[in-house]
Coordinates of C-alpha atoms in Angstrom, one line a residue:
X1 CA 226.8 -74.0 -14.0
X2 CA 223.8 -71.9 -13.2
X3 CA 222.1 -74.8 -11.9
X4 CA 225.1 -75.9 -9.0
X5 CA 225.7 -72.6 -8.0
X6 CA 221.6 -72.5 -7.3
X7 CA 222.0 -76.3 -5.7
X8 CA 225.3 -75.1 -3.6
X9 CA 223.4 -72.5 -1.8
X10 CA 220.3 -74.8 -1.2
X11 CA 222.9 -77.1 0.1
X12 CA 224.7 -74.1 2.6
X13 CA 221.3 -73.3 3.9
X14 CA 220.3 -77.1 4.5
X15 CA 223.9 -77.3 6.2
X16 CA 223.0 -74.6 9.0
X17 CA 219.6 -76.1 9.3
X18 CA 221.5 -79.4 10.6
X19 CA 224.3 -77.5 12.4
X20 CA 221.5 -76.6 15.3
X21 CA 220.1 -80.2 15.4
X22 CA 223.6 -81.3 15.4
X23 CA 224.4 -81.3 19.1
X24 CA 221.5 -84.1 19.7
X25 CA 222.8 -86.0 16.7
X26 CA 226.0 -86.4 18.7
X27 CA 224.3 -87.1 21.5
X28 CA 222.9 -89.8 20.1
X29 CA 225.5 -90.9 18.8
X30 CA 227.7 -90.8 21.9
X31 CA 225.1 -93.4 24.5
X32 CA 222.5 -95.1 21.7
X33 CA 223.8 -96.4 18.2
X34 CA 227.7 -95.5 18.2
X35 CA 228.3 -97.9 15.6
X36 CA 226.4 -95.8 13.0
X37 CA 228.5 -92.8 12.8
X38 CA 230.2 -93.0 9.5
X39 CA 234.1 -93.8 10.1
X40 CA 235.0 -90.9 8.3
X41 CA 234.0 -88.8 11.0
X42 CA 236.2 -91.0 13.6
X43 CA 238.8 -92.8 11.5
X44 CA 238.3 -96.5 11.1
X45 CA 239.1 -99.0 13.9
X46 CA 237.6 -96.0 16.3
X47 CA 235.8 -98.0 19.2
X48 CA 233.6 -95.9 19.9
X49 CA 232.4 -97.0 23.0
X50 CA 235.3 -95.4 25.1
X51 CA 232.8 -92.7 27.1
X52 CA 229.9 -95.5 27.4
X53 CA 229.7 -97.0 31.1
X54 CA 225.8 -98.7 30.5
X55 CA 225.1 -100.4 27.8
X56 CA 221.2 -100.5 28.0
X57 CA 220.9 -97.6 25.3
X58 CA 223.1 -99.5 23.3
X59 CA 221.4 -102.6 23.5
X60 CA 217.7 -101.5 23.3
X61 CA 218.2 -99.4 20.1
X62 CA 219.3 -102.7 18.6
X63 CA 215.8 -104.4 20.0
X64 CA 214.1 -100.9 19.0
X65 CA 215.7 -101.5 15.3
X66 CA 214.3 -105.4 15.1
X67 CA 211.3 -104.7 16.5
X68 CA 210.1 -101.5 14.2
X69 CA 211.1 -104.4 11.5
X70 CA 209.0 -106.9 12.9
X71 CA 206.2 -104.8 13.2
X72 CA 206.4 -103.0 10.3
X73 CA 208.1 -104.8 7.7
X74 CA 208.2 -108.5 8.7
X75 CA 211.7 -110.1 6.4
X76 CA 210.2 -112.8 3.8
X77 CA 206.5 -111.8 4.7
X78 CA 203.8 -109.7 2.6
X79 CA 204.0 -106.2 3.7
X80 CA 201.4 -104.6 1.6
X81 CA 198.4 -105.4 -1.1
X82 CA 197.2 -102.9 -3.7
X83 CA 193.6 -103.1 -3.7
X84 CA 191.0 -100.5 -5.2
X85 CA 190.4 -97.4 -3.1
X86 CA 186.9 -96.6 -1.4
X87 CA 185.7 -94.9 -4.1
X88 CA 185.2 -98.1 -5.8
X89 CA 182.0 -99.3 -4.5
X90 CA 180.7 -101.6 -7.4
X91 CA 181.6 -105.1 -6.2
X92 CA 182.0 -106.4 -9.8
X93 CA 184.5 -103.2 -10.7
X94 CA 186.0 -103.9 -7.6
X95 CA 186.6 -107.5 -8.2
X96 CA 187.8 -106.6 -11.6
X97 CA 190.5 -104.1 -10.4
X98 CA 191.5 -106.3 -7.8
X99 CA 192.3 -109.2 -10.6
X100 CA 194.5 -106.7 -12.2
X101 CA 196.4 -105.3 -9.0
X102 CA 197.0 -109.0 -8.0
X103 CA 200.1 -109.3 -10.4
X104 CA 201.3 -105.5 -9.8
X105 CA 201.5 -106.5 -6.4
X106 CA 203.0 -109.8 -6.6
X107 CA 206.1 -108.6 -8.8
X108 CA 206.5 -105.7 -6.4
X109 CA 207.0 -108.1 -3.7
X110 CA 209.7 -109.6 -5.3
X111 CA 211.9 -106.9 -5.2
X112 CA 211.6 -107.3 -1.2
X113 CA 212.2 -110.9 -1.1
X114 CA 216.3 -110.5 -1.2
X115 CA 218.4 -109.7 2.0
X116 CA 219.7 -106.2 0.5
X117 CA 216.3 -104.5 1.7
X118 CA 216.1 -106.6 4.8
X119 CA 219.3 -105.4 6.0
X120 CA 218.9 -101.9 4.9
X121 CA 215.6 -101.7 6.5
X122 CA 217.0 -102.9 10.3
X123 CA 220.6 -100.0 9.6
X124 CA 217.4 -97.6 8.7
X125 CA 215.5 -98.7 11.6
X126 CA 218.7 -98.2 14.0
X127 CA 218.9 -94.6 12.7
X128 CA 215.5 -94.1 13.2
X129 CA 215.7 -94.7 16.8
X130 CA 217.5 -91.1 16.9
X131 CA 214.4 -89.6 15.0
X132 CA 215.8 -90.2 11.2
X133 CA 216.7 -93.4 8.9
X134 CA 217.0 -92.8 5.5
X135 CA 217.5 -95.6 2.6
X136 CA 218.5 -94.9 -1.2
X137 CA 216.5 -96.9 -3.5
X138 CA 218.2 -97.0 -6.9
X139 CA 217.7 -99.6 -9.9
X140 CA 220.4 -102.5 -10.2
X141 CA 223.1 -101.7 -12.2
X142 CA 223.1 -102.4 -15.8
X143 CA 226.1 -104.9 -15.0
X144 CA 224.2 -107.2 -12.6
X145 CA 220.9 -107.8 -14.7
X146 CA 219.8 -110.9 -12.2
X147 CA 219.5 -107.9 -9.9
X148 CA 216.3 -106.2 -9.4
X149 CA 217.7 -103.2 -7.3
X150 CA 220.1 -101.8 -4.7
X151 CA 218.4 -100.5 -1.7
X152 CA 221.6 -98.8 0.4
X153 CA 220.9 -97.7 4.2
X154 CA 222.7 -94.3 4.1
X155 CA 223.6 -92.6 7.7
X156 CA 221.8 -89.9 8.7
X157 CA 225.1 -88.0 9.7
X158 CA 226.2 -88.2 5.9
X159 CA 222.7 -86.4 4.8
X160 CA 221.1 -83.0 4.9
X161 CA 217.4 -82.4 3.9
X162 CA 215.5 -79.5 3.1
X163 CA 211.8 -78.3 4.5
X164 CA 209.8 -77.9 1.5
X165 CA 206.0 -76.8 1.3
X166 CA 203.5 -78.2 3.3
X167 CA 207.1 -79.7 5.8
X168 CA 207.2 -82.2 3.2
X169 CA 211.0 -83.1 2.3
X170 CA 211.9 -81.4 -1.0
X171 CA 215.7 -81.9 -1.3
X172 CA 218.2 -84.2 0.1
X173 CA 221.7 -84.0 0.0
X174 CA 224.1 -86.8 0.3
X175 CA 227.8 -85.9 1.2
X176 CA 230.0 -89.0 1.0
X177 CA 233.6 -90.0 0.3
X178 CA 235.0 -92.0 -2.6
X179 CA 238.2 -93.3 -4.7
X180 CA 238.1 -91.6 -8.4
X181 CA 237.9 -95.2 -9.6
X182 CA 235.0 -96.1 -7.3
X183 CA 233.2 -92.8 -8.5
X184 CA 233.8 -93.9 -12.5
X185 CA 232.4 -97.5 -11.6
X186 CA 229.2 -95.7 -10.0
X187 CA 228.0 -93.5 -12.7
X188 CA 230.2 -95.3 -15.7
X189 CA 227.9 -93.0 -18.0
X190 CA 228.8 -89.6 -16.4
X191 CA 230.9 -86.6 -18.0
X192 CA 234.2 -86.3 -16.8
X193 CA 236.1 -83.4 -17.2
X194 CA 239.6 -83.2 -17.7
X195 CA 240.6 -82.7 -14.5
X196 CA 238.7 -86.1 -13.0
X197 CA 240.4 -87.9 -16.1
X198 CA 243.7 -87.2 -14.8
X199 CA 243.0 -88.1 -11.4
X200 CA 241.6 -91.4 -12.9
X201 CA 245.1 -92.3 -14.8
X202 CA 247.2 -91.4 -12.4
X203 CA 245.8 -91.6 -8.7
X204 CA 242.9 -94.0 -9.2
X205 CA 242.4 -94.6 -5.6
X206 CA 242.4 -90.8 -4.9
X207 CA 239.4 -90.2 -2.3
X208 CA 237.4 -87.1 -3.1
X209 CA 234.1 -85.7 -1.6
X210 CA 230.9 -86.4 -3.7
X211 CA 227.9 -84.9 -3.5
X212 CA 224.8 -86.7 -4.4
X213 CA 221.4 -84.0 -3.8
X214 CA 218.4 -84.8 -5.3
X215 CA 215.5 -82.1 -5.3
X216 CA 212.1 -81.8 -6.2
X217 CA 211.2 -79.8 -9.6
X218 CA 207.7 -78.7 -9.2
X219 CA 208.1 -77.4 -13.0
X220 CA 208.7 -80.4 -14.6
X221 CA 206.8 -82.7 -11.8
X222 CA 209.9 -84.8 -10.9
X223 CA 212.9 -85.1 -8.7
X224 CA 216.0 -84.2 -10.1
X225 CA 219.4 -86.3 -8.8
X226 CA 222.7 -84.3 -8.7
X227 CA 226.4 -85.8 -8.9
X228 CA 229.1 -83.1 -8.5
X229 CA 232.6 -82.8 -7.2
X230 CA 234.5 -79.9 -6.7
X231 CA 237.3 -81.2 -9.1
X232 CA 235.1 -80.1 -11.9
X233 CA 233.1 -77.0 -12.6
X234 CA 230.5 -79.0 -14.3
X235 CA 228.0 -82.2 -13.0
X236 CA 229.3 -85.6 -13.2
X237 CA 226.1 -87.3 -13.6
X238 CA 222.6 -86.1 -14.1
X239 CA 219.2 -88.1 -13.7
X240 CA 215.0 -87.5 -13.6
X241 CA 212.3 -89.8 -12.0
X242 CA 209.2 -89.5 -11.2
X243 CA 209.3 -91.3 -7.6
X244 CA 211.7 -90.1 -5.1
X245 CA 215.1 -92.6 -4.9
X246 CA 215.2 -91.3 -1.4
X247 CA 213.0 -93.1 1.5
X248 CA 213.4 -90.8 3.8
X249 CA 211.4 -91.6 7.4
X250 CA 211.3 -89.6 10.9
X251 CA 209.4 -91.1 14.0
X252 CA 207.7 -87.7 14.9
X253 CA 208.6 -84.0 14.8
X254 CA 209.2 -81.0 16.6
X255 CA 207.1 -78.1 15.2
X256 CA 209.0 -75.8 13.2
X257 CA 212.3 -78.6 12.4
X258 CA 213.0 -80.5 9.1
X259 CA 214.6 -83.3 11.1
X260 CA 212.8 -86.7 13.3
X261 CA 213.0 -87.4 17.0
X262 CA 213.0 -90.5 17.9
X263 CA 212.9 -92.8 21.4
X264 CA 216.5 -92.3 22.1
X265 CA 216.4 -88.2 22.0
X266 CA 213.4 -88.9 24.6
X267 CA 215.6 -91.5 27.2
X268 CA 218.5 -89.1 26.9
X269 CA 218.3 -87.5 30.2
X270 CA 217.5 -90.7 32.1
X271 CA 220.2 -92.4 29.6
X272 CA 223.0 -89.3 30.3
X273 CA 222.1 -90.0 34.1
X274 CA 222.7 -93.5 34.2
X275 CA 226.1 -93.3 32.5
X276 CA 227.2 -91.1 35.0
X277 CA 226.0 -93.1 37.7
X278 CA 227.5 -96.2 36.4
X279 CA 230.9 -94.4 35.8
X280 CA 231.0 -92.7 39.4
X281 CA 230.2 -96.5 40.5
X282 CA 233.0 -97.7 38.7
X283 CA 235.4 -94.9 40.4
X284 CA 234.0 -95.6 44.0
X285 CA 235.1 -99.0 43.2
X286 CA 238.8 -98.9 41.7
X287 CA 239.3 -96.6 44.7
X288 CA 238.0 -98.9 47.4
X289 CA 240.1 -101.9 45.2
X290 CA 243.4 -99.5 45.3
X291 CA 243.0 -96.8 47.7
X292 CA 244.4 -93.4 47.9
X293 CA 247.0 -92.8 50.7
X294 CA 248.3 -89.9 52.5
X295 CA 252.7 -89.8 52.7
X296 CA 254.0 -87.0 55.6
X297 CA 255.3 -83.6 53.6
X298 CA 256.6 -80.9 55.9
X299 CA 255.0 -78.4 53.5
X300 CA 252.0 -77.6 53.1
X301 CA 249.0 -79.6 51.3
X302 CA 249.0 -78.7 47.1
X303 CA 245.1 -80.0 46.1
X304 CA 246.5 -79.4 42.4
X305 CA 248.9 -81.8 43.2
X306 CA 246.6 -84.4 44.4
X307 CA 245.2 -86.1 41.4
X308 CA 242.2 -88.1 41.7
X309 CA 243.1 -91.8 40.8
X310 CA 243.4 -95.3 42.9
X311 CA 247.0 -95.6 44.2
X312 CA 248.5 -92.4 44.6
X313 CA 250.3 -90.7 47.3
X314 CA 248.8 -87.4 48.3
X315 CA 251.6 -85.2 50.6
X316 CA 250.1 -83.8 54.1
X317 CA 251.6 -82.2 57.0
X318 CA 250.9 -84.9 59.4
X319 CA 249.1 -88.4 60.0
X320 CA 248.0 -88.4 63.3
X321 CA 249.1 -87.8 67.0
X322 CA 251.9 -85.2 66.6
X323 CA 252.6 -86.6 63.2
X324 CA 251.5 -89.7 62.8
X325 CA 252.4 -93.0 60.8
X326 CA 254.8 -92.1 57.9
X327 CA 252.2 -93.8 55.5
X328 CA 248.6 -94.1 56.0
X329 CA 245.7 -95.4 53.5
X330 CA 242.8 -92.7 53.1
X331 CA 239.4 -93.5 54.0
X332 CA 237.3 -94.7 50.9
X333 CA 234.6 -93.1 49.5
X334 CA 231.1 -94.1 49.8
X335 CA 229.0 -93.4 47.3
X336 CA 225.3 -94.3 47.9
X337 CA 223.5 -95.3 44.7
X338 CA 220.1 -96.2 46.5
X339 CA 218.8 -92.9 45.8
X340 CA 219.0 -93.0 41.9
X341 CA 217.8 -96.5 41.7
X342 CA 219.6 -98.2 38.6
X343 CA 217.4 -100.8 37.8
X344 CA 214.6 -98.3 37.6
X345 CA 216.3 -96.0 35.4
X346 CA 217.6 -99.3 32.9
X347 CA 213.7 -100.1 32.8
X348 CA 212.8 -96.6 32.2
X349 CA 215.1 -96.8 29.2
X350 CA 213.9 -100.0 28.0
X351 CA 210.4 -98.7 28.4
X352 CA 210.9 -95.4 26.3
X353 CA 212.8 -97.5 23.4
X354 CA 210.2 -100.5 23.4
X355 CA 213.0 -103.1 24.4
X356 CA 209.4 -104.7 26.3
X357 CA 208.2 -107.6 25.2
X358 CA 205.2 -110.1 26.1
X359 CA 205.4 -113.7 26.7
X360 CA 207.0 -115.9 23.7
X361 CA 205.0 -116.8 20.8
X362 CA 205.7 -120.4 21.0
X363 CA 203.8 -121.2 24.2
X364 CA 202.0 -124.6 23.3
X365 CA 198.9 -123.0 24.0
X366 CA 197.4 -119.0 24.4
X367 CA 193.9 -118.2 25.7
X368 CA 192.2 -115.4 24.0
X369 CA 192.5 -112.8 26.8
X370 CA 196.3 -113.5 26.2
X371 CA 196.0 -113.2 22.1
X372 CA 193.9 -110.1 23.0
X373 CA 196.6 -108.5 25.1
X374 CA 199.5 -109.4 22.7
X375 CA 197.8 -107.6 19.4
X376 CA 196.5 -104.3 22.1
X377 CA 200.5 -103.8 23.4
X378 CA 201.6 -104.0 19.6
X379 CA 198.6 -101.9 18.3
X380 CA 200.2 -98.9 21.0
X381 CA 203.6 -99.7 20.8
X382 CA 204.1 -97.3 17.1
X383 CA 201.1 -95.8 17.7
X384 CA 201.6 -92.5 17.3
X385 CA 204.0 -92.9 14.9
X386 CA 202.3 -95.1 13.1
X387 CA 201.0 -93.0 10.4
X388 CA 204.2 -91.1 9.3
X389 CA 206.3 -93.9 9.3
X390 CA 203.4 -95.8 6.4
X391 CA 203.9 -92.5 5.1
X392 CA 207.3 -92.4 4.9
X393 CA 208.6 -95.9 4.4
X394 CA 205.6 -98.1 3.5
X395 CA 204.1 -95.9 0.5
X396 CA 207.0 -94.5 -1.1
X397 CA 208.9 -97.7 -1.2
X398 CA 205.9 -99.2 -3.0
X399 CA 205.6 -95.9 -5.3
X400 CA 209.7 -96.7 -6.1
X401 CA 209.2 -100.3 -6.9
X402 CA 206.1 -99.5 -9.2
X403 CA 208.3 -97.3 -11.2
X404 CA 211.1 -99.2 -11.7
X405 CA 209.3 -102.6 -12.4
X406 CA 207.7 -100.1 -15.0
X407 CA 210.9 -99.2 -16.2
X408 CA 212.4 -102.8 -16.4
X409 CA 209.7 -103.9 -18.3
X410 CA 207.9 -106.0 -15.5
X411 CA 204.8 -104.7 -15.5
X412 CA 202.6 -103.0 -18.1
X413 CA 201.5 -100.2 -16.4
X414 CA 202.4 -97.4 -14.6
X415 CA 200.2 -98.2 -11.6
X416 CA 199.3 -94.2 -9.9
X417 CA 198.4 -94.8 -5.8
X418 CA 196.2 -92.0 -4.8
X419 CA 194.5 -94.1 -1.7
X420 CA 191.4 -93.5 -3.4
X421 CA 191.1 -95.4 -6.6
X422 CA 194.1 -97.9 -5.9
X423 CA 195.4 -97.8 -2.5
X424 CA 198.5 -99.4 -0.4
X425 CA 196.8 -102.2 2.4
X426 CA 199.8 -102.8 4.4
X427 CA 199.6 -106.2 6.2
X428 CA 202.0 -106.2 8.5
X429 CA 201.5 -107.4 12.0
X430 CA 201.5 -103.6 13.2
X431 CA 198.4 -102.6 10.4
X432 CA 196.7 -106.0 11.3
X433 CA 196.9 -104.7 15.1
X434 CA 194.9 -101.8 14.4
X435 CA 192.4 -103.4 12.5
X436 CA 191.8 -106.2 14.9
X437 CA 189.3 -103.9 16.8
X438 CA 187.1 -103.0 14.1
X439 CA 187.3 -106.1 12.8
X440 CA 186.7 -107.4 16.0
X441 CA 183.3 -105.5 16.0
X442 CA 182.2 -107.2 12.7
X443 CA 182.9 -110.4 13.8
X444 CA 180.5 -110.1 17.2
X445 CA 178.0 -108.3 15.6
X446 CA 177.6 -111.6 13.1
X447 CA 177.4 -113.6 15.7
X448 CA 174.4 -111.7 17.8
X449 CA 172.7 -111.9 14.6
X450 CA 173.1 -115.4 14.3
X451 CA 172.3 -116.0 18.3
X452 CA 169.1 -114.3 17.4
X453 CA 167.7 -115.8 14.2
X454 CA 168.5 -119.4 16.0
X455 CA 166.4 -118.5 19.4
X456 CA 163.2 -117.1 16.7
X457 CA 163.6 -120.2 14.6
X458 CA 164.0 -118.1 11.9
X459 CA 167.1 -119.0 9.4
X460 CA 166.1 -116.5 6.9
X461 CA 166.2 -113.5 9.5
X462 CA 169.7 -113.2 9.4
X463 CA 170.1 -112.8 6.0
X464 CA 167.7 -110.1 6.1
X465 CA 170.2 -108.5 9.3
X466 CA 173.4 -109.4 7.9
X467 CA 175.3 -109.4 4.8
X468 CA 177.3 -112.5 5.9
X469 CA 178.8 -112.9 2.5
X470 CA 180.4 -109.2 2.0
X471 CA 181.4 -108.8 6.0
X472 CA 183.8 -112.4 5.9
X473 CA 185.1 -111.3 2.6
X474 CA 186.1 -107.9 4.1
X475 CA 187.5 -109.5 6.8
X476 CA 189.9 -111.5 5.2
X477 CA 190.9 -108.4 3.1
X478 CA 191.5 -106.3 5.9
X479 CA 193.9 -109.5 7.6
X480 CA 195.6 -109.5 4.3
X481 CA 194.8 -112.9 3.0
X482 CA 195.6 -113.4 -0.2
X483 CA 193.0 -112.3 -2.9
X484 CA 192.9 -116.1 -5.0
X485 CA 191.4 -118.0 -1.5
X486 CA 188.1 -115.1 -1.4
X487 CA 185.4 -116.0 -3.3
X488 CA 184.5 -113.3 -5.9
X489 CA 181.0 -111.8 -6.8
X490 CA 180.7 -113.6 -9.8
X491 CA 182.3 -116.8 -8.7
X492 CA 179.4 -116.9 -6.4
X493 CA 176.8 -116.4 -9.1
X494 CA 178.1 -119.1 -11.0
X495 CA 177.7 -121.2 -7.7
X496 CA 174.3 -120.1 -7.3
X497 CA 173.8 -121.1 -11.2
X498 CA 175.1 -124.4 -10.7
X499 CA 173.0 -125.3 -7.7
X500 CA 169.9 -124.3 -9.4
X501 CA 170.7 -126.0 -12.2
X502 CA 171.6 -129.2 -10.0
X503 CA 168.3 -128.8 -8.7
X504 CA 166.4 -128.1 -11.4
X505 CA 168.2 -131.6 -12.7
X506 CA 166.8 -133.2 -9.6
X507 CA 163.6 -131.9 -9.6
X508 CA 163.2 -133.0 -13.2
X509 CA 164.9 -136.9 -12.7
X510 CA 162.3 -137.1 -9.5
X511 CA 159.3 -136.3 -11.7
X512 CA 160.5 -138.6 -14.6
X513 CA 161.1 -141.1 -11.9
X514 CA 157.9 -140.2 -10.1
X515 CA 156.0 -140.7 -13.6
X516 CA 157.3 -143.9 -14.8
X517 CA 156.5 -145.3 -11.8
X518 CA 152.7 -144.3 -12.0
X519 CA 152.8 -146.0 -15.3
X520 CA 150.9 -149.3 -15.7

């Protein structure tokens, strides 16, 4: 009781937190990604769209969403590698750990291989165009055991988080809305008082709010997971791990805020703008289509009884000459759209959400300067968000997966990622980007070397230069190839064995050969 009066008021405090970031929330909301405001804040059927005149915010978040997937987490691809950390600078110890992080990483994968995490990553990513995208990451239910787990892209509107030390995220609270019977199937295992049992025989389909929040214990070293209702003094369901179920990821932040910004909050004003222009368009149009006229009233002219709209009748004391034409068609407006330049602002739009893209990949051929210019866009593209959102998404996804493989039984070992004895190499086309530059370097540098030692004649001299062997096999780690086509340390000593024993064979067959022959 203790403890949910202490998580309430966590909760209150987290809830005026998000009441001042609310108002760009709803902006958001309003021009950008309308179709991820949870129906229970608009009733279902809503169509959301009634206030949007341009649908270029809409549109890009969409590309914004598949291409932060594409970049970062590529469906049906290798996103990541677990490799030993830079402190590990024996190449046999290296090779060794590497044998044994093969496996840890190849069963992780598999729990990204199904569609569930696909399409909770692109519902994430449209969040995330607003600044947040949040998925919940829990094990399968005991009733589905072909299932590994259920990754669930949760709304952002539905969630409140808390600012702990260091503005890392040390609580989150989910606020949702379920049938008794649908809360009973959730958490099967979970305490019901007497209260929920009566609302589970006799209104089963009874919706209630449920509150899911899940904080960080730094006593105990692990996050704590919450259920409560308020139809029971008591919590429903209780749970510990030692990973956070919560991926929680915000494209950059505003010093002193617990909440993301993302592309969206940084096209409003051009976005707002171009609404208003396209509605006011619009107008100018029905007006010119319909026309507002002017009917002869001996009175005097009421403006408050001159409503803006196509085909009306506005009452004025005359027309023209002494009185003019009974009826008579008011001029239409004009409304000169040159200055604000639509098709600059739509690009501006699309240019501030990354709906940009270079020419198709499946041109039947690319020069290198092409190639070149491809990988430097995508390298800037996330660039300065690159960092939090591997933080954020990449690393604790990869943390979750370890732990419940670990927990399933699929793997024999806890594996701990500290990025400095076992580390996360994410492969994805946005981390390959980045290290195309570097790698880049290597690559030319092996080559001068080479040019040299051919010109002095010398084959040996760039051996001497260059450690040919260890530079390609970095390479090929850093573009993620896989670790079974590189050549290990000892592999190659057993190479080097076997050719000097193959010699050593020849040698000795030539001199046998060589002797028999200088026999009489």
């Amino acid at each position: 009781m203790e403890y949910l009066t202490a998580l309430k008021a966590r909760r209150n405090n987290a809830q005026r937190e998000r009441d001042s970031f609310q108002p760009l929330l709803d902006e958001a909301y309003q021009y950008a990604i309308p179709f991820r405001k949870p129906s229970a804040k608009t009733g279902k059927g809503d169509k959301r769209v009634n206030d949007v005149f341009d649908h270029t915010a809409i549109d890009s978040a969409f590309r914004f969403a598949g291409k932060v997937q594409q970049d970062l987490w590529p469906a049906g691809q290798e996103n990541f590698q677990l490799e030993p950390g830079p402190i590990v600078r024996d190449q046999a110890e290296k090779d060794r750990l590497t044998e044994i992080l093969a496996p840890v990483s190849s069963v992780c994968q598999a729990f990204f291989d199904d569609g569930d995490w696909d399409m909770a990553f692109h519902e994430m990513a449209l969040d995330l165009s607003a600044g947040n995208g949040a998925i919940l990451m829990n094990p399968a239910n005991e009733n589905e055991p072909e299932k590994l787990w259920e990754p669930i892209s949760v709304p952002i509107e539905e969630l409140l988080i808390e600012n702990g030390p260091n503005n890392k995220i040390s609580a989150i609270f989910w606020k949702r809305k379920m049938t008794v019977r649908v809360l009973k199937d959730t958490w099967p295992d979970g305490q019901f008082g007497e209260n929920l049992k009566k609302l589970l025989k006799d209104k089963p389909e009874k919706e209630i709010e449920v509150c899911v929040d899940t904080v960080w214990d730094p006593k105990l070293k692990r996050w704590l997971m919450t259920v409560w209702c308020k139809q029971q003094d008591t919590a429903v369901y209780m749970n510990q791990s030692r990973t956070c179920p919560w991926l929680f990821a915000r494209y950059f932040r505003v010093p002193g805020e617990a909440y993301g910004r993302g592309p969206v909050m940084l096209a409003m004003p051009t976005i707002k703008t171009l609404n208003t222009a396209a509605r006011l368009q619009l107008q100018a149009a029905a007006i010119a289509m319909l026309g507002i006229y002017t009917a002869v009233d001996d009175g005097v002219f009421n403006p408050d009884l001159a409503p803006l709209a196509p085909g009306k009748f506005w009452k004025v004391g005359r027309n023209g000459g002494p009185l003019g034409p009974s009826i008579n068609r008011f001029p239409d407006p004009r409304l000169d759209l040159s200055n604000l330049v639509l098709n600059d602002m739509r690009m501006g739009v699309k240019a501030t959400m990354m709906d940009q893209s270079l020419p198709a990949d499946g041109a039947a051929v690319r020069s290198a300067t092409e190639i070149l210019e491809r990988v430097k866009r995508l390298a800037s593209d996330h660039l300065g968000a690159y960092g939090r959102l591997v933080k954020e998404i990449v690393i604790p996804a990869v943390k979750r997966t370890i732990e419940i493989a670990y927990n399933k039984g699929l793997i024999r070992q806890e594996i701990g990622i500290d990025q400095l004895l076992v580390r996360v190499r994410v492969k994805s086309p946005l981390a390959i980007a980045r290290e195309a530059q570097r790698i880049e370097k290597i690559i030319q540098w092996l080559q001068m070397v080479l040019m040299i030692a051919a010109s002095l004649g010398d084959p040996n001299f760039a051996r001497r230069i260059a450690k040919f062997e260890s530079a390609l096999t970095d390479v090929g780690r850093q573009l993620g190839v896989p670790s079974e086509y590189i050549v290990t340390d000892d592999e190659r000593k057993q190479m080097d064995a076997d050719n000097a024993d193959a010699t050593a064979a020849a040698v000795a067959a030539a001199a046998i050969t060589e002797t028999a022959g200088a026999s009489p």
